[in-house]
Amino acid sequence: MADNEKSGWTGSWTTTASVMDGIVLDGQTIRMIAHTSIGGRKLRVRLSNAYG
C-alpha cells in the first residue's frame, strides 16, 4: 500500500512561475503565491531549495 493510502493524504503539487537566471539572492527573502492543484481541510508542505 502506498504511503498516501495508509495516511489518507492525497498527492498534489504546485510550482511558482518565475525565471531567476543569473540573479544572486544571498541574504534575500522571496515571497511567492503558490496555488495547489487540489484543496482539502489539512495541508502538509515540503519545501525544497534544490537550485540554491
PDB file of C-alpha atoms in Angstrom, residues 22-47:
ATOM      1  CA  GLY A  22      21.751  34.645 -13.019  1.00  0.00           C
ATOM      2  CA  ILE A  23      20.196  36.566 -10.111  1.00  0.00           C
ATOM      3  CA  VAL A  24      22.132  36.416  -6.820  1.00  0.00           C
ATOM      4  CA  LEU A  25      19.767  36.292  -3.836  1.00  0.00           C
ATOM      5  CA  ASP A  26      22.177  35.900  -0.901  1.00  0.00           C
ATOM      6  CA  GLY A  27      20.587  37.266   2.286  1.00  0.00           C
ATOM      7  CA  GLN A  28      17.286  37.959   0.494  1.00  0.00           C
ATOM      8  CA  THR A  29      13.735  36.808   1.185  1.00  0.00           C
ATOM      9  CA  ILE A  30      11.399  35.916  -1.673  1.00  0.00           C
ATOM     10  CA  ARG A  31       7.636  35.643  -1.184  1.00  0.00           C
ATOM     11  CA  MET A  32       5.619  33.958  -3.896  1.00  0.00           C
ATOM     12  CA  ILE A  33       1.987  32.884  -4.123  1.00  0.00           C
ATOM     13  CA  ALA A  34       1.595  29.209  -4.990  1.00  0.00           C
ATOM     14  CA  HIS A  35      -1.818  27.733  -5.856  1.00  0.00           C
ATOM     15  CA  THR A  36      -2.206  23.983  -5.408  1.00  0.00           C
ATOM     16  CA  SER A  37      -3.964  21.726  -7.876  1.00  0.00           C
ATOM     17  CA  ILE A  38      -6.422  20.349  -5.273  1.00  0.00           C
ATOM     18  CA  GLY A  39      -7.923  21.549  -1.984  1.00  0.00           C
ATOM     19  CA  GLY A  40      -8.690  19.981   1.381  1.00  0.00           C
ATOM     20  CA  ARG A  41      -9.029  20.541   5.143  1.00  0.00           C
ATOM     21  CA  LYS A  42      -5.356  19.967   6.019  1.00  0.00           C
ATOM     22  CA  LEU A  43      -2.090  20.848   4.355  1.00  0.00           C
ATOM     23  CA  ARG A  44       1.335  19.230   4.540  1.00  0.00           C
ATOM     24  CA  VAL A  45       4.083  21.234   2.828  1.00  0.00           C
ATOM     25  CA  ARG A  46       7.537  20.170   1.677  1.00  0.00           C
ATOM     26  CA  LEU A  47       9.850  22.965   0.565  1.00  0.00           C
TER      27      LEU A  47
END
